[in-house]
Every structure is written in structure tokens, then in C-alpha cells.
mmCIF file of C-alpha atoms in Angstrom:
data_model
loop_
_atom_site.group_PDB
_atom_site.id
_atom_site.type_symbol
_atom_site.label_atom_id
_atom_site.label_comp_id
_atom_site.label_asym_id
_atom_site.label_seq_id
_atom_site.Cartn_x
_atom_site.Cartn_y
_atom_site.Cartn_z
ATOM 1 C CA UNK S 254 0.000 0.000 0.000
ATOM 2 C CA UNK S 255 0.899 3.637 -0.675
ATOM 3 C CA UNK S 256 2.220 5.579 2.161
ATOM 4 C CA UNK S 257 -0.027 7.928 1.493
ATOM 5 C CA UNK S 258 -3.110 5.855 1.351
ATOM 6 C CA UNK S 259 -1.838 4.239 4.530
ATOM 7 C CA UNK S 260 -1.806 7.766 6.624
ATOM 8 C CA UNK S 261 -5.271 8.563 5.379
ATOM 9 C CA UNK S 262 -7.009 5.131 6.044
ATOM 10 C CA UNK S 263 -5.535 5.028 9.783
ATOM 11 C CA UNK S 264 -8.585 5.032 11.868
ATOM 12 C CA UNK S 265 -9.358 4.105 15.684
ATOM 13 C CA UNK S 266 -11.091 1.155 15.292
ATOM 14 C CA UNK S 267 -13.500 -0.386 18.341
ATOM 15 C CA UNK S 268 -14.875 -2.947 17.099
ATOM 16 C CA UNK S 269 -13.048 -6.487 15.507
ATOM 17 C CA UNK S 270 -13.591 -9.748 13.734
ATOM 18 C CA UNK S 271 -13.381 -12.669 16.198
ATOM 19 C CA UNK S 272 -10.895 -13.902 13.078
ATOM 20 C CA UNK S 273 -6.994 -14.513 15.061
ATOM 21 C CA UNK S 274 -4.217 -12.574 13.553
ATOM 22 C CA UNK S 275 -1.455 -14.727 12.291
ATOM 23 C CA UNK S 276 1.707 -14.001 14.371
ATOM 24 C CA UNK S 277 3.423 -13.039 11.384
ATOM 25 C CA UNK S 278 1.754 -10.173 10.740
ATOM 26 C CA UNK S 279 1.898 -9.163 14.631
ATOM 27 C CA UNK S 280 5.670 -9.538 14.227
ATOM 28 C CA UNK S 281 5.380 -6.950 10.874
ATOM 29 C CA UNK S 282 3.858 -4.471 12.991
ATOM 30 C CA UNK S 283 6.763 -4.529 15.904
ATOM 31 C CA UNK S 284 9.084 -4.978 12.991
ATOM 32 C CA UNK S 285 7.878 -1.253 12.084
ATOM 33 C CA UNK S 286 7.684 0.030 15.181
ATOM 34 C CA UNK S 287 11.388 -1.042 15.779
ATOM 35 C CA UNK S 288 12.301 1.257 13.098
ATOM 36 C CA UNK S 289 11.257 4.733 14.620
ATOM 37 C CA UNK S 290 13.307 7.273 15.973
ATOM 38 C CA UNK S 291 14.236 7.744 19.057
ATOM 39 C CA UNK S 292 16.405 10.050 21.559
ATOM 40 C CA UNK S 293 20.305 9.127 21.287
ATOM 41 C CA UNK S 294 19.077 6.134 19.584
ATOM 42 C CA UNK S 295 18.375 4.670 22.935
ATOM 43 C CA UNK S 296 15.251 2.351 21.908
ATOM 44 C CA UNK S 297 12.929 1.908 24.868
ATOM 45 C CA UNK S 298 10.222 -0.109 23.502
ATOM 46 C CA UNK S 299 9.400 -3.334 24.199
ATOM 47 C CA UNK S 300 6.719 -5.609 23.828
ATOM 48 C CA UNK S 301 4.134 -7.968 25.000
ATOM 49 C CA UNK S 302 2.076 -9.592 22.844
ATOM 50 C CA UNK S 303 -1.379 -11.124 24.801
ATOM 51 C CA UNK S 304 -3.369 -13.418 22.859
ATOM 52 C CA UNK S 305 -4.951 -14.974 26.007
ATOM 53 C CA UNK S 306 -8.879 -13.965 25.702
ATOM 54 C CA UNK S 307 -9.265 -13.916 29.579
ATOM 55 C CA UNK S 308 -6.141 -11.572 29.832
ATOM 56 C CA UNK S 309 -7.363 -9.423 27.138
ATOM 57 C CA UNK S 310 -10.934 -9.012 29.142
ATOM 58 C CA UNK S 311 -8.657 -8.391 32.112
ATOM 59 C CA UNK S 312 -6.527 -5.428 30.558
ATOM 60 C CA UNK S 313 -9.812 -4.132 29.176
ATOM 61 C CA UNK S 314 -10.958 -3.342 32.652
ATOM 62 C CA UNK S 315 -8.383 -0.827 32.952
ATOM 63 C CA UNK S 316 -10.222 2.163 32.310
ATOM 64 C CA UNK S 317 -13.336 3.906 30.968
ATOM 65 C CA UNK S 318 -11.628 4.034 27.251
ATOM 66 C CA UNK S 319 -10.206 0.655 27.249
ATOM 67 C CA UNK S 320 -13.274 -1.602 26.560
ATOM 68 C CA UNK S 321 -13.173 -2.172 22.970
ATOM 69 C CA UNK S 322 -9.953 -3.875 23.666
ATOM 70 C CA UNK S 323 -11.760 -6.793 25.075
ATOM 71 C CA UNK S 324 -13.844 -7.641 21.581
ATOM 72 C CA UNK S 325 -9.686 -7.680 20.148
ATOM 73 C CA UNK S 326 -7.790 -10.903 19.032
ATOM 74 C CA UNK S 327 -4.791 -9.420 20.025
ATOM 75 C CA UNK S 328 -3.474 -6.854 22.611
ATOM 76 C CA UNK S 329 -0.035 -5.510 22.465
ATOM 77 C CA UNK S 330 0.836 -3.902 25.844
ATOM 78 C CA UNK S 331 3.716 -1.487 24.748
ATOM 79 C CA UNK S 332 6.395 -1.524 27.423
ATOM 80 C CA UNK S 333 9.227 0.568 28.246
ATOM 81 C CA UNK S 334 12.521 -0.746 29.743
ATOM 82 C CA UNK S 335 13.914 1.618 32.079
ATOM 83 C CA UNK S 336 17.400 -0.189 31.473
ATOM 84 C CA UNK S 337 17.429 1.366 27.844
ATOM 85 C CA UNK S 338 16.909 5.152 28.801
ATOM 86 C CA UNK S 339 19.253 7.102 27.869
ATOM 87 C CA UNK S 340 17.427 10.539 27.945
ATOM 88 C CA UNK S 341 14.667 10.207 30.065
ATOM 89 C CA UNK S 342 12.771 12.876 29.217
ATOM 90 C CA UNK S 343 12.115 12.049 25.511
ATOM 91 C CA UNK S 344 10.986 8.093 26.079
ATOM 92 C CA UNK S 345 7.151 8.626 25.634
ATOM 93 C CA UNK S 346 7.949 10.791 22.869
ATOM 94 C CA UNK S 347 10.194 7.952 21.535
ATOM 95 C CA UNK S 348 7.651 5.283 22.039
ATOM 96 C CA UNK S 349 4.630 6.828 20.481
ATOM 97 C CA UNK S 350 6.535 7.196 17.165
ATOM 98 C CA UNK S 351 7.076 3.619 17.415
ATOM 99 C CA UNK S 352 3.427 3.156 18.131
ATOM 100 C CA UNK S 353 2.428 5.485 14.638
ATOM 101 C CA UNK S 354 5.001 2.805 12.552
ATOM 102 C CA UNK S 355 2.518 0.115 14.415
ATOM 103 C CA UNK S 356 -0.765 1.612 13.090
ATOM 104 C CA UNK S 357 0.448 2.122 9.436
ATOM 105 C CA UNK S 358 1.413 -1.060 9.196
ATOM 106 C CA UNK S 359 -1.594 -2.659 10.419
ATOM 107 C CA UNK S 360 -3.374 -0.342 7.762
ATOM 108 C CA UNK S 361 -0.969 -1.992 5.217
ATOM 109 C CA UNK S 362 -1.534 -5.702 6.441
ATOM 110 C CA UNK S 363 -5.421 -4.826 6.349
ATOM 111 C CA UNK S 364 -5.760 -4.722 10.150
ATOM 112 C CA UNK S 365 -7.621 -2.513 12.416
ATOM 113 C CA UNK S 366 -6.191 -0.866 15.499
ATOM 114 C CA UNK S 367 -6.471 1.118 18.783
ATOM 115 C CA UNK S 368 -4.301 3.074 20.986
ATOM 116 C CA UNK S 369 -5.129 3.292 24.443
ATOM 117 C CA UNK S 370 -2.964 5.914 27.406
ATOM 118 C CA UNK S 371 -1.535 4.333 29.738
ATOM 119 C CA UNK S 372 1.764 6.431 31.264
ATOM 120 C CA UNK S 373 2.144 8.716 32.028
ATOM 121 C CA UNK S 374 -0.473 8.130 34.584
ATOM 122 C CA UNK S 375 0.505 6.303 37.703
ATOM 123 C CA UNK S 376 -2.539 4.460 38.533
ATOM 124 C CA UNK S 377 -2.488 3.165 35.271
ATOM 125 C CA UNK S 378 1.198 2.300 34.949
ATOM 126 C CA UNK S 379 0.792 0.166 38.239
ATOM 127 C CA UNK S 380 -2.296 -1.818 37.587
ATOM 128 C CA UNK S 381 -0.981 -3.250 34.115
ATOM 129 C CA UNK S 382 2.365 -3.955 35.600
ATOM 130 C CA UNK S 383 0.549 -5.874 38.171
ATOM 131 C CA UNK S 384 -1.772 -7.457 35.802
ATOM 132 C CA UNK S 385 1.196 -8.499 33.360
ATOM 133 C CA UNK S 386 4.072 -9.165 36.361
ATOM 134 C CA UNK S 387 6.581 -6.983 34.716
ATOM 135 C CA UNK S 388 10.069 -6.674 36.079
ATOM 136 C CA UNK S 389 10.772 -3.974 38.208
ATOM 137 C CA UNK S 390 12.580 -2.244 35.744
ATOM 138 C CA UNK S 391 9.920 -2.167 33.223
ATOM 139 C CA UNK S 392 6.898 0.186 32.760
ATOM 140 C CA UNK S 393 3.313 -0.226 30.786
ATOM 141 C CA UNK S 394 3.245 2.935 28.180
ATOM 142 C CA UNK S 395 -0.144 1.718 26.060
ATOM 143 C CA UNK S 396 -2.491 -0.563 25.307
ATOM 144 C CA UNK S 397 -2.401 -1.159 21.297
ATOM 145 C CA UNK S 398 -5.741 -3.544 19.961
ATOM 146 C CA UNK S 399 -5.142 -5.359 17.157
ATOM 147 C CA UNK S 400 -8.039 -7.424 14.675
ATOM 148 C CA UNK S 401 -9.786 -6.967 11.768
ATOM 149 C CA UNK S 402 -12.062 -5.192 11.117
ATOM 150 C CA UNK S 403 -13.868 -2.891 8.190
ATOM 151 C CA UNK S 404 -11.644 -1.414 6.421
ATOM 152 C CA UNK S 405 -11.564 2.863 7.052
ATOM 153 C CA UNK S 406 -12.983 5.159 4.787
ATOM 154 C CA UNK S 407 -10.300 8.279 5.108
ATOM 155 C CA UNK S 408 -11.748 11.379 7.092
ATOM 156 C CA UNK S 409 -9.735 14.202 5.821
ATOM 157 C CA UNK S 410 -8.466 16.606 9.459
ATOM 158 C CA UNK S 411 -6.853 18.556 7.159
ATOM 159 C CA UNK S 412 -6.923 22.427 8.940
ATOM 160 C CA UNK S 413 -5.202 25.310 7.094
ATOM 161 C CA UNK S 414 -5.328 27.320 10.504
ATOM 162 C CA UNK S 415 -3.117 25.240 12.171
ATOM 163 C CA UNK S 416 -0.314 26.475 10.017
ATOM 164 C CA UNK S 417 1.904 29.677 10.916
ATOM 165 C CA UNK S 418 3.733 30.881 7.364
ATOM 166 C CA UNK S 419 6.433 32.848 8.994
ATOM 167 C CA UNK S 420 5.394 34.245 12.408
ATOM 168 C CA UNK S 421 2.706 33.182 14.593
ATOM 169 C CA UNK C 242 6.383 5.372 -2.375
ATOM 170 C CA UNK C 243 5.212 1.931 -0.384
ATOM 171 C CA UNK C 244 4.727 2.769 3.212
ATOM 172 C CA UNK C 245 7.292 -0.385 3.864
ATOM 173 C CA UNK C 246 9.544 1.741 1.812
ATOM 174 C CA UNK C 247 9.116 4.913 3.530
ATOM 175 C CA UNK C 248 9.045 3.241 6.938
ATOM 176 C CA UNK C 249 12.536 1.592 6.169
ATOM 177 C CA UNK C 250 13.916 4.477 4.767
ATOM 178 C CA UNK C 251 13.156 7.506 7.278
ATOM 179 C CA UNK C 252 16.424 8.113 8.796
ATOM 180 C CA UNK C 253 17.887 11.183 10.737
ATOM 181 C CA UNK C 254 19.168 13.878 8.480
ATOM 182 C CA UNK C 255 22.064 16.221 10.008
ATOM 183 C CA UNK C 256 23.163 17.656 6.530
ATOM 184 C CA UNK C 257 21.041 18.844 3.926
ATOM 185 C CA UNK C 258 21.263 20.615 0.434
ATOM 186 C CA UNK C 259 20.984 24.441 0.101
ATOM 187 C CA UNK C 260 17.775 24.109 -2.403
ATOM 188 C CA UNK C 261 14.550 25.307 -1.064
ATOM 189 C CA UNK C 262 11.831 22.937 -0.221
ATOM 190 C CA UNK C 263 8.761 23.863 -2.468
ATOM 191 C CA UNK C 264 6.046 25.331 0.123
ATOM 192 C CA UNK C 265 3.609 22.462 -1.698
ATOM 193 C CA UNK C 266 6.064 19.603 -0.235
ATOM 194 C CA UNK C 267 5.853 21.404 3.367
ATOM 195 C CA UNK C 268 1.960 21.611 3.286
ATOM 196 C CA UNK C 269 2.073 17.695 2.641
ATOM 197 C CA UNK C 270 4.008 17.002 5.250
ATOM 198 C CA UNK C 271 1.570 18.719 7.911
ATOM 199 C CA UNK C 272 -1.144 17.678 5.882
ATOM 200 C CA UNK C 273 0.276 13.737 6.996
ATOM 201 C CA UNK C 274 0.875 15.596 10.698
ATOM 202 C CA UNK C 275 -3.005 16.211 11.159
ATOM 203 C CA UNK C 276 -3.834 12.521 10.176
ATOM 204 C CA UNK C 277 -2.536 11.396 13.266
ATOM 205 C CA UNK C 278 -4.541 10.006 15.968
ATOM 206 C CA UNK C 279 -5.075 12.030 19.288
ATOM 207 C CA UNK C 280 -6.811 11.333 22.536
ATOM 208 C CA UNK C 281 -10.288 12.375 22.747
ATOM 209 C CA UNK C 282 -9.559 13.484 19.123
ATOM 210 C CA UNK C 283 -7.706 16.605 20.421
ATOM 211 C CA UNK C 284 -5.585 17.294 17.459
ATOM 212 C CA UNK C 285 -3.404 19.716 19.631
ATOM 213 C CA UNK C 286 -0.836 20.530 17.019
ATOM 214 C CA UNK C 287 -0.084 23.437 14.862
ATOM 215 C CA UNK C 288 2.937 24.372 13.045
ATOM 216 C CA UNK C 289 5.014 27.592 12.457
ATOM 217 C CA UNK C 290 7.093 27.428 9.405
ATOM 218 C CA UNK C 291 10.251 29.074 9.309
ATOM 219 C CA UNK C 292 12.085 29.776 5.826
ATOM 220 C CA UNK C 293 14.152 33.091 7.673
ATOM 221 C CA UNK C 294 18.113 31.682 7.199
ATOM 222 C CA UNK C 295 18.416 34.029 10.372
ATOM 223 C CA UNK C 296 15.535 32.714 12.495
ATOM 224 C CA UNK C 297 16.369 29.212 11.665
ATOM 225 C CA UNK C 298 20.357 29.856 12.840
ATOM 226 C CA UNK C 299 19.111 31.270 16.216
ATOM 227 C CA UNK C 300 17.067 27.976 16.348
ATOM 228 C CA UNK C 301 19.667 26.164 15.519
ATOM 229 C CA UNK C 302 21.324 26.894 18.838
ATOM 230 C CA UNK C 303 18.407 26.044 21.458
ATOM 231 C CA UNK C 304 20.625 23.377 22.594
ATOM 232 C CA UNK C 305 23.967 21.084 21.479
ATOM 233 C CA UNK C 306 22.011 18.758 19.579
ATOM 234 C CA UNK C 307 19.680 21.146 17.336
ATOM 235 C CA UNK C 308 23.318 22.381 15.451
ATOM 236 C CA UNK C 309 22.308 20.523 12.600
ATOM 237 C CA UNK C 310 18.857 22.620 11.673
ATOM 238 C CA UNK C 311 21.398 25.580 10.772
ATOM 239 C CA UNK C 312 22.447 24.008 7.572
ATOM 240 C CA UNK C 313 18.079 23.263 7.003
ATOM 241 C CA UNK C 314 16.419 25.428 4.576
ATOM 242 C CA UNK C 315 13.074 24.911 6.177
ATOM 243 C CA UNK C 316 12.594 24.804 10.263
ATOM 244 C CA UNK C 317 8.943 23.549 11.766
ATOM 245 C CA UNK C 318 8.333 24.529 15.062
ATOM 246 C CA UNK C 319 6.266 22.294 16.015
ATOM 247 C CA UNK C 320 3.300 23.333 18.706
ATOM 248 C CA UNK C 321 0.692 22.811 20.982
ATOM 249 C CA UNK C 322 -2.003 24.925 21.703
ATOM 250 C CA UNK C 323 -3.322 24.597 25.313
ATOM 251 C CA UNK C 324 -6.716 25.519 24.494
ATOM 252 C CA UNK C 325 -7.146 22.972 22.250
ATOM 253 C CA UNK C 326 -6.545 20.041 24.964
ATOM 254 C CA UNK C 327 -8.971 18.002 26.521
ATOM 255 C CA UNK C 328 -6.811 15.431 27.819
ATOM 256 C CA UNK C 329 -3.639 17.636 29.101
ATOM 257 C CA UNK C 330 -1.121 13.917 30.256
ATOM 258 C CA UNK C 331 -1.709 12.458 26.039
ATOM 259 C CA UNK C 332 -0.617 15.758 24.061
ATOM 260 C CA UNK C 333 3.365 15.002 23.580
ATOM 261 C CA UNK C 334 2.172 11.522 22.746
ATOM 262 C CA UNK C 335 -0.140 13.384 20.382
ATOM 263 C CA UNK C 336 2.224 15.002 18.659
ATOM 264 C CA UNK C 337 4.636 12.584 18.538
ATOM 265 C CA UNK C 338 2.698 10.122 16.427
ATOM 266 C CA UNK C 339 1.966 13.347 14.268
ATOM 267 C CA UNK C 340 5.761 13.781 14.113
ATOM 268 C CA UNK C 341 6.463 10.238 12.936
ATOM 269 C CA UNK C 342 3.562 10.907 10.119
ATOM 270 C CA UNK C 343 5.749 14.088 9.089
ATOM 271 C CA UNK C 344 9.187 11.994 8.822
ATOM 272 C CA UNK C 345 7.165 9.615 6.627
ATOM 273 C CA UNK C 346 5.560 12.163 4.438
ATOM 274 C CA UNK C 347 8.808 13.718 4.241
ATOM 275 C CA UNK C 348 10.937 10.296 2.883
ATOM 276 C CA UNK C 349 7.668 9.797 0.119
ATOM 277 C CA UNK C 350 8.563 13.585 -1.212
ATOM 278 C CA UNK C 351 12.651 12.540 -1.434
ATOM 279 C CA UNK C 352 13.293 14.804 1.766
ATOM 280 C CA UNK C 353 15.419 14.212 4.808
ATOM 281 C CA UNK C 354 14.120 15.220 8.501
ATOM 282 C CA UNK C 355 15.523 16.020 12.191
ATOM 283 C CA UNK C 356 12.983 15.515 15.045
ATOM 284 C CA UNK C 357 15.037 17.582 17.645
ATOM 285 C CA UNK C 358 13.428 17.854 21.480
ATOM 286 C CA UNK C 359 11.919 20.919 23.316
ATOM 287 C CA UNK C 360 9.029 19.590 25.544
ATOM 288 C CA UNK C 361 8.966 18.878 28.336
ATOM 289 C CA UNK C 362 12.329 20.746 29.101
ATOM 290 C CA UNK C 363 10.700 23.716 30.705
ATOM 291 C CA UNK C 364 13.864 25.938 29.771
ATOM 292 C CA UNK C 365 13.715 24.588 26.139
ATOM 293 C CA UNK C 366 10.111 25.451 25.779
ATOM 294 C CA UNK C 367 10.760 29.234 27.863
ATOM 295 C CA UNK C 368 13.665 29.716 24.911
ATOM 296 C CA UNK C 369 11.794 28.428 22.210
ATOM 297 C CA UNK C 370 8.422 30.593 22.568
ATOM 298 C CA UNK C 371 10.482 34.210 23.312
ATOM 299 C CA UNK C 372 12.679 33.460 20.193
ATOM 300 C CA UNK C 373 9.026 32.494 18.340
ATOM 301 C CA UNK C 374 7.194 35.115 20.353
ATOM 302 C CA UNK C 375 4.374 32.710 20.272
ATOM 303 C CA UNK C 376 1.487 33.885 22.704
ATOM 304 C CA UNK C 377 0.980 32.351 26.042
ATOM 305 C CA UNK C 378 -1.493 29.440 25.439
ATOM 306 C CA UNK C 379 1.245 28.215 23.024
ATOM 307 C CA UNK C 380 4.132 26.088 23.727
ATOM 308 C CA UNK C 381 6.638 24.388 21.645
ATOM 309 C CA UNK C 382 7.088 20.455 21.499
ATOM 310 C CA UNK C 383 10.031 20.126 18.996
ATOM 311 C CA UNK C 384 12.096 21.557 16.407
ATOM 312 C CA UNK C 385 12.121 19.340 12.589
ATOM 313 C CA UNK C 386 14.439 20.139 9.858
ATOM 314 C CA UNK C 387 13.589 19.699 6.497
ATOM 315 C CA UNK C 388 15.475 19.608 3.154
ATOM 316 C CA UNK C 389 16.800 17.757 -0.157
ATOM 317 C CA UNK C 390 19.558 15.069 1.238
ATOM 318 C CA UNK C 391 21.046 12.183 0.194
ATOM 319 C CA UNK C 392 18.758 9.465 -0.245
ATOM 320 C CA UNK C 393 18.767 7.345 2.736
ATOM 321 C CA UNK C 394 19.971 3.311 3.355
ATOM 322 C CA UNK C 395 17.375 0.375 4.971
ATOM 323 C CA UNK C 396 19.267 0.101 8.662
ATOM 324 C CA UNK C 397 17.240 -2.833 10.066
ATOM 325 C CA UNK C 398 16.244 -2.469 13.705
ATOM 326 C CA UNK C 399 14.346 -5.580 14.099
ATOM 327 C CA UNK C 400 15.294 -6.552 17.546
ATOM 328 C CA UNK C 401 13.253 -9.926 18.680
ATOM 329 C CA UNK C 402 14.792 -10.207 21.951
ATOM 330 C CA UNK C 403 12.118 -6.884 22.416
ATOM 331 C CA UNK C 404 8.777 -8.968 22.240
ATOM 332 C CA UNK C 405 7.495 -11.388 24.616
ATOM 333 C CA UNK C 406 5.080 -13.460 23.476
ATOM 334 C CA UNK C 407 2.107 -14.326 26.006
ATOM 335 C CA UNK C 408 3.760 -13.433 29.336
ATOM 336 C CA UNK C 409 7.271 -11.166 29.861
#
């Protein structure tokens, strides 16, 4: 797929197919997130892949805007490692670039997605690393839903006013 | 371009060619910004686009590792709006996806980009809006040079030791 048509057809999706999604195309989508920027290079991300339905359901308890994760084949909980920081301040920055590579690409593979906050709130941060038993050294950053689903019809947020030719 | 393409190719620029970028190419770019996802659909971006060779030099030395957007014919400030927020913790994660969609945009039009930090450095941001004299609901997230380079080489990040399949 064109890049192009790729940015326009990314859409939150909320609701997916019961069809699984082969691993291979999960591992296409961390492939491209892999490839993002980041701060000195320093690559936070990691990532955990749940295909377990009851600790899907689970993680979709985690808040108000997480539900349509539970109707998802697939979760990805997108993790950072505190171990890799080498410029804190930049790591959520780092890792939502990552998760943008992730969408596209499920656009490309015909897959629908959703993003879901986790850091930087605290409440949030601690629940998933209890629910998933991550090392100390490890933090939740997002939920990410993957399934199919219909495929978008692009909804142009195109806003000439958000543009500053010069001086604001 | 093939968004696998553009994905593979988007690398950090630090040198770029003294030819203009065409103010069509810049529009796409932040036309592929405003595609992005953001929570609650706040869409808290906008953009100031600086062509000055002056302004863009005292840009250039925010800090030690925005040097490189001196040589850049165009600079985007790249900005968020506070009265545009509805969900103040997701904005830099907000932007940041819209960031990744401008790097991509950028490689599909045969241009090279730098994605240099501001927020949340408080002193970065303070510098950054007196220099831009942008009004006090504004703040700057990051500076991103654009121009003609060479054309960049696939450096493969795949890293599997990163996911964790099922439990970490």
C-alpha cells in the first residue's frame, strides 16, 4: 500500500472480527515500530504480545476508554525498559513514534487498530504492571488492539489554521 | 512510495542541500501531521514554518544537539495549543505520532528530517516561545528540519529479543 493511502485510512477502530491474527503479521507491525526514531538512539520499547482472551478481558478493565480492547484478538501492551533510557525525558515521545510505525502497518496488512494511554499516569502504569508481572525495571506505556475489522474510509483533518507561514 | 519503503527508509538527516523545499512539499508534510490520531480526538498541534536563514540559525542553537537545523532550509516549530486540549497527560504523545507521520511524508517527497526535542524541558520550551514570540497558550514540542539530502539506506532495527510473546 501507498504511504499515502496508509496515513489517510488510519482510523481508531473499536470494534473487531473474532478472526486470530497470524503471528506473522503481529511480528510486521513490531518490525515497524522497531524502526522509529528515538532520543540518542536509545530504543525503549518493548513488547508484549497477549493473545490470552481472559487476559485481554482483564486489561480491558483498565479504564473507561479501554473496553473495545476486550472484543480484540490481540493486545499488544507497549512496554518501556527503564534499562534502555538514555534521555529520560524524551521516552514517551520515543515510544509513540514507534506506536504510529505500528498503526500504518496494520493499515498496510489490512488490520484494524487502537491506541489506548496508559503512562504517564501512575494508577495506570501500576495496575498493568501488576496485571502483566513486569520486572521492576519495566513500565506499561499503552495498550495497542489489534483485529480486523472494516476497512476505514479516510476522514480528511486537514486544517489550514493550524499552520503559521512565517510568524505566529 | 510503499509505506514499507518509507518506513525503512526515514532516517535522521544532520546535513542537507541548500535548495529550497517547495512550500507544496511542506503543506504535505503537515497535511500527513493532522492525520494522526489524538486522545479524545484533540488534534493539539499546529505548526510555524520558518524559511528566515536568520531565524532558523538562532534555532539552531536552542541546545547542542539542534546544530544541525542551521544548515536546514526549512525549520517547523512544532506546537501545541493549550486551548485545544482536553486530555492535558496524552498531548506530547499526540504530537509525537503526528511527528512520525511528518518523517514519513517527508521520505515519500525525497526529503530528509531532524525531530530535535523541546518539551517537556521547561527551559527549552521558555527559549523556544520568546525566540518564536508565540502567545501564552502556546508552547513548543520540537524543532524538525527539512530539506533535499542524500537518499537514505534500509538500517534494520528488528530486535526480537524486544517482544514477549504471552507473558514477559
Amino acid at each position: 500500500m501507498e504511504l499515502k493511502e496508509a496515513i489517510k485510512l488510519r482510523r481508531s477502530a473499536r470494534t473487531f472480527e473474532t478472526k486470530p491474527v497470524e503471528r506473522e503479521k503481529v511480528e510486521e507491525i513490531l518490525r515497524a515500530a522497531m524502526q522509529a526514531p528515538s532520543a540518542h538512539n536509545q530504543q525503549p520499547w518493548e513488547f508484549l504480545v497477549v493473545e490470552d482472551a481472559n487476559k485481554i478481558k482483564e486489561l480491558s478493565q483498565l479504564h473507561q476508554y479501554t473496553a473495545p480492547l476486550a472484543g480484540a484478538p490481540v493486545a499488544i501492551v507497549v512496554l518501556m525498559n527503564r534499562k534502555r533510557l538514555k534521555v529520560e525525558a524524551f521516552w514517551q515521545q520515543d515510544i509513540s513514534a514507534a506506536v504510529q510505525n505500528m498503526m500504518l502497518q496494520a493499515v498496510d496488512l489490512g488490520l484494524g487498530t487502537l491506541w489506548m494511554g496508559v503512562a504517564p499516569k501512575e494508577e495506570y502504569m501500576t495496575k498493568v504492571k501488576e496485571m502483566c508481572q513486569l520486572p521492576e525495571e519495566v513500565e506499561a506505556f499503552g495498550l495497542f488492539a489489534v483485529g480486523y475489522t472494516e476497512k476505514n474510509r479516510f476522514k480528511d483533518r486537514f486544517d489550514e489554521s493550524r499552520i503559521h507561514w512565517g510568524s505566529y
